[in-house]
């Protein structure tokens, strides 16, 4: 279930109570809404609710897993991962926050693309891809309007789960470049065209 708490972990409040999986949640920038994944109907779909847990509504209805959602900085769109074409072959999608206007952004035949995260301007995202092999995941930048992509990390093993700071100047991600999985942070400079 989805639980909300104060920043120090105190005052926990249960927001979902349906049987099964309710997880992978993210707040909108204004803190008024939460988007999350639920399998309450037997198929993992995306839902939105008010920050207090009220007004829960389903926004995806296509067969297959939909998960890892994030609101755009302006709260008008949602980026997420889904395996619409084959189990576990995740691709990245974007849609309006009401579930309309869904569009697939990645479509590599045997490449897993997942863990998308918005950049502050709402025009581009960073994401994790197996484009260089399933034992060498890397972080890429994608302009969702033009489709332009650019590689961000260049190390053997896993680099993924990227997040960008609200001012767009730092990237934090998980990497195995030091052997085991560790969290890294680095300066981030937006290239022209993104």
C-alpha atoms as a PDB file:
ATOM      1  CA  UNK A   1       0.000   0.000   0.000  1.00  0.00           C
ATOM      2  CA  UNK A   2       0.947   3.659  -0.372  1.00  0.00           C
ATOM      3  CA  UNK A   3       1.839   5.339   2.920  1.00  0.00           C
ATOM      4  CA  UNK A   4       2.503   9.062   3.405  1.00  0.00           C
ATOM      5  CA  UNK A   5       4.607  10.387   6.289  1.00  0.00           C
ATOM      6  CA  UNK A   6       6.351  13.532   7.428  1.00  0.00           C
ATOM      7  CA  UNK A   7       9.877  14.065   6.085  1.00  0.00           C
ATOM      8  CA  UNK A   8      11.311  12.571   9.308  1.00  0.00           C
ATOM      9  CA  UNK A   9       9.140   9.448   8.949  1.00  0.00           C
ATOM     10  CA  UNK A  10       6.700  10.438  11.659  1.00  0.00           C
ATOM     11  CA  UNK A  11       2.904  10.641  11.365  1.00  0.00           C
ATOM     12  CA  UNK A  12       2.443   7.783   8.821  1.00  0.00           C
ATOM     13  CA  UNK A  13      -0.904   7.738   7.012  1.00  0.00           C
ATOM     14  CA  UNK A  14      -2.160   4.851   4.863  1.00  0.00           C
ATOM     15  CA  UNK A  15      -3.510   6.200   1.554  1.00  0.00           C
ATOM     16  CA  UNK A  16      -4.477   2.973  -0.252  1.00  0.00           C
ATOM     17  CA  UNK A  17      -6.257  -0.054   1.211  1.00  0.00           C
ATOM     18  CA  UNK A  18      -7.054  -2.300  -1.764  1.00  0.00           C
ATOM     19  CA  UNK A  19      -5.719  -5.877  -1.756  1.00  0.00           C
ATOM     20  CA  UNK A  20      -2.589  -6.449  -3.829  1.00  0.00           C
ATOM     21  CA  UNK A  21       0.098  -4.138  -5.112  1.00  0.00           C
ATOM     22  CA  UNK A  22      -0.116  -0.350  -4.675  1.00  0.00           C
ATOM     23  CA  UNK A  23       3.345   1.209  -5.089  1.00  0.00           C
ATOM     24  CA  UNK A  24       5.755   3.138  -7.367  1.00  0.00           C
ATOM     25  CA  UNK A  25       4.251   6.472  -6.380  1.00  0.00           C
ATOM     26  CA  UNK A  26       5.273  10.085  -6.990  1.00  0.00           C
ATOM     27  CA  UNK A  27       3.860  13.457  -5.960  1.00  0.00           C
ATOM     28  CA  UNK A  28       3.044  16.239  -8.377  1.00  0.00           C
ATOM     29  CA  UNK A  29       5.264  19.320  -7.963  1.00  0.00           C
ATOM     30  CA  UNK A  30       2.475  21.217  -6.198  1.00  0.00           C
ATOM     31  CA  UNK A  31       2.021  18.339  -3.734  1.00  0.00           C
ATOM     32  CA  UNK A  32      -1.711  18.010  -4.478  1.00  0.00           C
ATOM     33  CA  UNK A  33      -1.714  14.703  -6.382  1.00  0.00           C
ATOM     34  CA  UNK A  34       0.003  11.309  -6.332  1.00  0.00           C
ATOM     35  CA  UNK A  35       0.419   8.997  -9.323  1.00  0.00           C
ATOM     36  CA  UNK A  36       1.002   5.298  -8.583  1.00  0.00           C
ATOM     37  CA  UNK A  37       0.859   1.750  -9.929  1.00  0.00           C
ATOM     38  CA  UNK A  38      -1.829  -0.678  -8.769  1.00  0.00           C
ATOM     39  CA  UNK A  39      -2.851  -4.196  -9.770  1.00  0.00           C
ATOM     40  CA  UNK A  40      -6.228  -3.945  -8.040  1.00  0.00           C
ATOM     41  CA  UNK A  41      -7.986  -5.027 -11.250  1.00  0.00           C
ATOM     42  CA  UNK A  42      -5.542  -7.881 -11.932  1.00  0.00           C
ATOM     43  CA  UNK A  43      -3.384  -5.896 -14.376  1.00  0.00           C
ATOM     44  CA  UNK A  44      -0.799  -3.300 -13.244  1.00  0.00           C
ATOM     45  CA  UNK A  45      -2.142   0.103 -14.316  1.00  0.00           C
ATOM     46  CA  UNK A  46      -1.539   3.727 -13.366  1.00  0.00           C
ATOM     47  CA  UNK A  47      -3.819   5.615 -10.999  1.00  0.00           C
ATOM     48  CA  UNK A  48      -3.967   9.161  -9.670  1.00  0.00           C
ATOM     49  CA  UNK A  49      -5.286  10.234  -6.286  1.00  0.00           C
ATOM     50  CA  UNK A  50      -5.413  13.375  -4.206  1.00  0.00           C
ATOM     51  CA  UNK A  51      -2.515  13.721  -1.763  1.00  0.00           C
ATOM     52  CA  UNK A  52      -4.798  12.661   1.108  1.00  0.00           C
ATOM     53  CA  UNK A  53      -5.698   9.387  -0.691  1.00  0.00           C
ATOM     54  CA  UNK A  54      -9.132  10.492  -1.854  1.00  0.00           C
ATOM     55  CA  UNK A  55     -10.504  10.447  -5.422  1.00  0.00           C
ATOM     56  CA  UNK A  56      -8.498   7.447  -6.682  1.00  0.00           C
ATOM     57  CA  UNK A  57      -8.963   7.019 -10.428  1.00  0.00           C
ATOM     58  CA  UNK A  58      -7.461   4.742 -13.066  1.00  0.00           C
ATOM     59  CA  UNK A  59      -5.725   6.444 -16.005  1.00  0.00           C
ATOM     60  CA  UNK A  60      -4.302   3.512 -18.040  1.00  0.00           C
ATOM     61  CA  UNK A  61      -6.247   0.496 -19.261  1.00  0.00           C
ATOM     62  CA  UNK A  62      -3.950  -1.288 -21.702  1.00  0.00           C
ATOM     63  CA  UNK A  63      -2.976  -4.885 -20.949  1.00  0.00           C
ATOM     64  CA  UNK A  64       0.526  -5.300 -19.512  1.00  0.00           C
ATOM     65  CA  UNK A  65       2.571  -3.651 -16.805  1.00  0.00           C
ATOM     66  CA  UNK A  66       2.498   0.152 -16.441  1.00  0.00           C
ATOM     67  CA  UNK A  67       4.761   1.580 -13.747  1.00  0.00           C
ATOM     68  CA  UNK A  68       7.428   3.956 -12.528  1.00  0.00           C
ATOM     69  CA  UNK A  69       5.355   7.108 -13.173  1.00  0.00           C
ATOM     70  CA  UNK A  70       6.408  10.712 -12.595  1.00  0.00           C
ATOM     71  CA  UNK A  71       4.506  13.960 -13.128  1.00  0.00           C
ATOM     72  CA  UNK A  72       6.084  16.564 -15.390  1.00  0.00           C
ATOM     73  CA  UNK A  73       7.302  19.697 -13.570  1.00  0.00           C
ATOM     74  CA  UNK A  74       4.094  21.549 -14.535  1.00  0.00           C
ATOM     75  CA  UNK A  75       1.904  18.582 -13.530  1.00  0.00           C
ATOM     76  CA  UNK A  76       0.276  18.317 -16.957  1.00  0.00           C
ATOM     77  CA  UNK A  77       1.929  15.103 -18.190  1.00  0.00           C
ATOM     78  CA  UNK A  78       3.131  11.773 -16.842  1.00  0.00           C
ATOM     79  CA  UNK A  79       6.157   9.778 -17.961  1.00  0.00           C
ATOM     80  CA  UNK A  80       6.192   6.019 -17.266  1.00  0.00           C
ATOM     81  CA  UNK A  81       7.469   2.603 -18.326  1.00  0.00           C
ATOM     82  CA  UNK A  82       5.363  -0.206 -19.788  1.00  0.00           C
ATOM     83  CA  UNK A  83       5.768  -3.611 -21.407  1.00  0.00           C
ATOM     84  CA  UNK A  84       2.906  -3.327 -23.882  1.00  0.00           C
ATOM     85  CA  UNK A  85       4.456  -5.480 -26.623  1.00  0.00           C
ATOM     86  CA  UNK A  86       6.257  -8.239 -24.690  1.00  0.00           C
ATOM     87  CA  UNK A  87       6.592  -9.125 -21.007  1.00  0.00           C
ATOM     88  CA  UNK A  88       9.587  -7.423 -19.374  1.00  0.00           C
ATOM     89  CA  UNK A  89      10.559  -5.536 -22.577  1.00  0.00           C
ATOM     90  CA  UNK A  90       9.972  -2.143 -20.981  1.00  0.00           C
ATOM     91  CA  UNK A  91       9.608   0.969 -23.113  1.00  0.00           C
ATOM     92  CA  UNK A  92       8.964   4.596 -22.150  1.00  0.00           C
ATOM     93  CA  UNK A  93       5.645   6.355 -22.670  1.00  0.00           C
ATOM     94  CA  UNK A  94       4.290   9.841 -22.015  1.00  0.00           C
ATOM     95  CA  UNK A  95       0.659  10.936 -21.650  1.00  0.00           C
ATOM     96  CA  UNK A  96      -1.453  13.757 -20.335  1.00  0.00           C
ATOM     97  CA  UNK A  97      -2.169  13.616 -16.603  1.00  0.00           C
ATOM     98  CA  UNK A  98      -5.775  12.579 -17.287  1.00  0.00           C
ATOM     99  CA  UNK A  99      -4.594   9.521 -19.268  1.00  0.00           C
ATOM    100  CA  UNK A 100      -5.271  10.957 -22.712  1.00  0.00           C
ATOM    101  CA  UNK A 101      -2.755  11.481 -25.518  1.00  0.00           C
ATOM    102  CA  UNK A 102      -0.548   8.500 -24.720  1.00  0.00           C
ATOM    103  CA  UNK A 103       2.575   8.256 -26.885  1.00  0.00           C
ATOM    104  CA  UNK A 104       5.417   5.712 -26.943  1.00  0.00           C
ATOM    105  CA  UNK A 105       8.858   7.365 -26.862  1.00  0.00           C
ATOM    106  CA  UNK A 106      11.244   4.407 -27.208  1.00  0.00           C
ATOM    107  CA  UNK A 107      10.893   1.357 -29.428  1.00  0.00           C
ATOM    108  CA  UNK A 108      14.138  -0.596 -29.637  1.00  0.00           C
ATOM    109  CA  UNK A 109      13.295  -4.203 -30.552  1.00  0.00           C
ATOM    110  CA  UNK A 110      15.237  -6.023 -27.811  1.00  0.00           C
ATOM    111  CA  UNK A 111      16.257  -3.100 -25.626  1.00  0.00           C
ATOM    112  CA  UNK A 112      14.845  -2.437 -22.169  1.00  0.00           C
ATOM    113  CA  UNK A 113      14.164   1.265 -21.552  1.00  0.00           C
ATOM    114  CA  UNK A 114      12.946   2.249 -18.100  1.00  0.00           C
ATOM    115  CA  UNK A 115      13.334   4.502 -15.043  1.00  0.00           C
ATOM    116  CA  UNK A 116      12.459   7.778 -16.806  1.00  0.00           C
ATOM    117  CA  UNK A 117      12.762  11.063 -14.910  1.00  0.00           C
ATOM    118  CA  UNK A 118      11.885  14.600 -16.005  1.00  0.00           C
ATOM    119  CA  UNK A 119      14.313  17.464 -16.470  1.00  0.00           C
ATOM    120  CA  UNK A 120      13.125  20.825 -15.094  1.00  0.00           C
ATOM    121  CA  UNK A 121      11.931  22.284 -18.411  1.00  0.00           C
ATOM    122  CA  UNK A 122       9.501  19.419 -19.064  1.00  0.00           C
ATOM    123  CA  UNK A 123      10.816  18.888 -22.604  1.00  0.00           C
ATOM    124  CA  UNK A 124      13.413  16.189 -21.885  1.00  0.00           C
ATOM    125  CA  UNK A 125      13.945  13.178 -19.648  1.00  0.00           C
ATOM    126  CA  UNK A 126      16.794  10.968 -18.497  1.00  0.00           C
ATOM    127  CA  UNK A 127      16.245   7.209 -18.547  1.00  0.00           C
ATOM    128  CA  UNK A 128      17.985   3.840 -18.200  1.00  0.00           C
ATOM    129  CA  UNK A 129      18.600   1.674 -21.272  1.00  0.00           C
ATOM    130  CA  UNK A 130      20.146  -1.689 -22.175  1.00  0.00           C
ATOM    131  CA  UNK A 131      21.041  -0.362 -25.635  1.00  0.00           C
ATOM    132  CA  UNK A 132      24.663  -1.417 -25.028  1.00  0.00           C
ATOM    133  CA  UNK A 133      23.734  -4.877 -23.689  1.00  0.00           C
ATOM    134  CA  UNK A 134      21.808  -6.305 -20.761  1.00  0.00           C
ATOM    135  CA  UNK A 135      25.001  -6.367 -18.682  1.00  0.00           C
ATOM    136  CA  UNK A 136      25.798  -2.717 -19.450  1.00  0.00           C
ATOM    137  CA  UNK A 137      22.860  -0.455 -18.682  1.00  0.00           C
ATOM    138  CA  UNK A 138      23.534   3.245 -19.303  1.00  0.00           C
ATOM    139  CA  UNK A 139      21.771   6.563 -18.677  1.00  0.00           C
ATOM    140  CA  UNK A 140      20.532   8.461 -21.738  1.00  0.00           C
ATOM    141  CA  UNK A 141      18.957  11.867 -22.279  1.00  0.00           C
ATOM    142  CA  UNK A 142      15.856  12.083 -24.507  1.00  0.00           C
ATOM    143  CA  UNK A 143      14.101  15.150 -25.906  1.00  0.00           C
ATOM    144  CA  UNK A 144      10.506  13.926 -25.920  1.00  0.00           C
ATOM    145  CA  UNK A 145       9.458  16.496 -28.515  1.00  0.00           C
ATOM    146  CA  UNK A 146      12.147  15.833 -31.152  1.00  0.00           C
ATOM    147  CA  UNK A 147      13.172  12.256 -30.259  1.00  0.00           C
ATOM    148  CA  UNK A 148      16.861  13.270 -30.048  1.00  0.00           C
ATOM    149  CA  UNK A 149      18.869  11.028 -27.695  1.00  0.00           C
ATOM    150  CA  UNK A 150      22.284  11.449 -26.101  1.00  0.00           C
ATOM    151  CA  UNK A 151      24.309   9.106 -23.928  1.00  0.00           C
ATOM    152  CA  UNK A 152      25.101  10.439 -20.441  1.00  0.00           C
ATOM    153  CA  UNK A 153      27.059   7.648 -18.668  1.00  0.00           C
ATOM    154  CA  UNK A 154      30.013   5.656 -20.028  1.00  0.00           C
ATOM    155  CA  UNK A 155      31.046   2.870 -17.664  1.00  0.00           C
ATOM    156  CA  UNK A 156      30.900  -0.925 -17.680  1.00  0.00           C
ATOM    157  CA  UNK A 157      28.134  -2.586 -15.720  1.00  0.00           C
ATOM    158  CA  UNK A 158      24.967  -0.942 -14.472  1.00  0.00           C
ATOM    159  CA  UNK A 159      24.291   2.795 -14.567  1.00  0.00           C
ATOM    160  CA  UNK A 160      20.637   3.642 -14.054  1.00  0.00           C
ATOM    161  CA  UNK A 161      17.769   5.004 -11.977  1.00  0.00           C
ATOM    162  CA  UNK A 162      18.742   8.631 -12.692  1.00  0.00           C
ATOM    163  CA  UNK A 163      17.136  11.676 -11.089  1.00  0.00           C
ATOM    164  CA  UNK A 164      17.845  15.328 -11.856  1.00  0.00           C
ATOM    165  CA  UNK A 165      17.823  18.077  -9.218  1.00  0.00           C
ATOM    166  CA  UNK A 166      15.017  20.665  -9.483  1.00  0.00           C
ATOM    167  CA  UNK A 167      17.497  23.287 -10.743  1.00  0.00           C
ATOM    168  CA  UNK A 168      18.833  20.883 -13.400  1.00  0.00           C
ATOM    169  CA  UNK A 169      22.447  21.156 -12.203  1.00  0.00           C
ATOM    170  CA  UNK A 170      22.962  17.734 -10.574  1.00  0.00           C
ATOM    171  CA  UNK A 171      22.241  14.130 -11.524  1.00  0.00           C
ATOM    172  CA  UNK A 172      22.054  11.328  -8.981  1.00  0.00           C
ATOM    173  CA  UNK A 173      22.014   7.686 -10.097  1.00  0.00           C
ATOM    174  CA  UNK A 174      22.900   4.121  -9.143  1.00  0.00           C
ATOM    175  CA  UNK A 175      26.097   2.636 -10.570  1.00  0.00           C
ATOM    176  CA  UNK A 176      28.143  -0.544 -10.239  1.00  0.00           C
ATOM    177  CA  UNK A 177      31.328   1.168 -11.484  1.00  0.00           C
ATOM    178  CA  UNK A 178      32.870   0.698  -8.040  1.00  0.00           C
ATOM    179  CA  UNK A 179      31.918  -3.005  -7.892  1.00  0.00           C
ATOM    180  CA  UNK A 180      28.690  -3.158  -5.903  1.00  0.00           C
ATOM    181  CA  UNK A 181      25.727  -0.865  -6.475  1.00  0.00           C
ATOM    182  CA  UNK A 182      26.412   2.596  -5.059  1.00  0.00           C
ATOM    183  CA  UNK A 183      24.737   5.995  -5.369  1.00  0.00           C
ATOM    184  CA  UNK A 184      26.636   8.635  -7.310  1.00  0.00           C
ATOM    185  CA  UNK A 185      26.050  12.350  -7.823  1.00  0.00           C
ATOM    186  CA  UNK A 186      27.633  14.563 -10.473  1.00  0.00           C
ATOM    187  CA  UNK A 187      27.331  17.982 -12.024  1.00  0.00           C
ATOM    188  CA  UNK A 188      24.884  17.980 -14.928  1.00  0.00           C
ATOM    189  CA  UNK A 189      24.923  20.428 -17.807  1.00  0.00           C
ATOM    190  CA  UNK A 190      22.081  20.399 -20.294  1.00  0.00           C
ATOM    191  CA  UNK A 191      23.396  20.124 -23.855  1.00  0.00           C
ATOM    192  CA  UNK A 192      21.966  22.379 -26.565  1.00  0.00           C
ATOM    193  CA  UNK A 193      18.758  21.031 -28.090  1.00  0.00           C
ATOM    194  CA  UNK A 194      17.454  19.409 -24.933  1.00  0.00           C
END
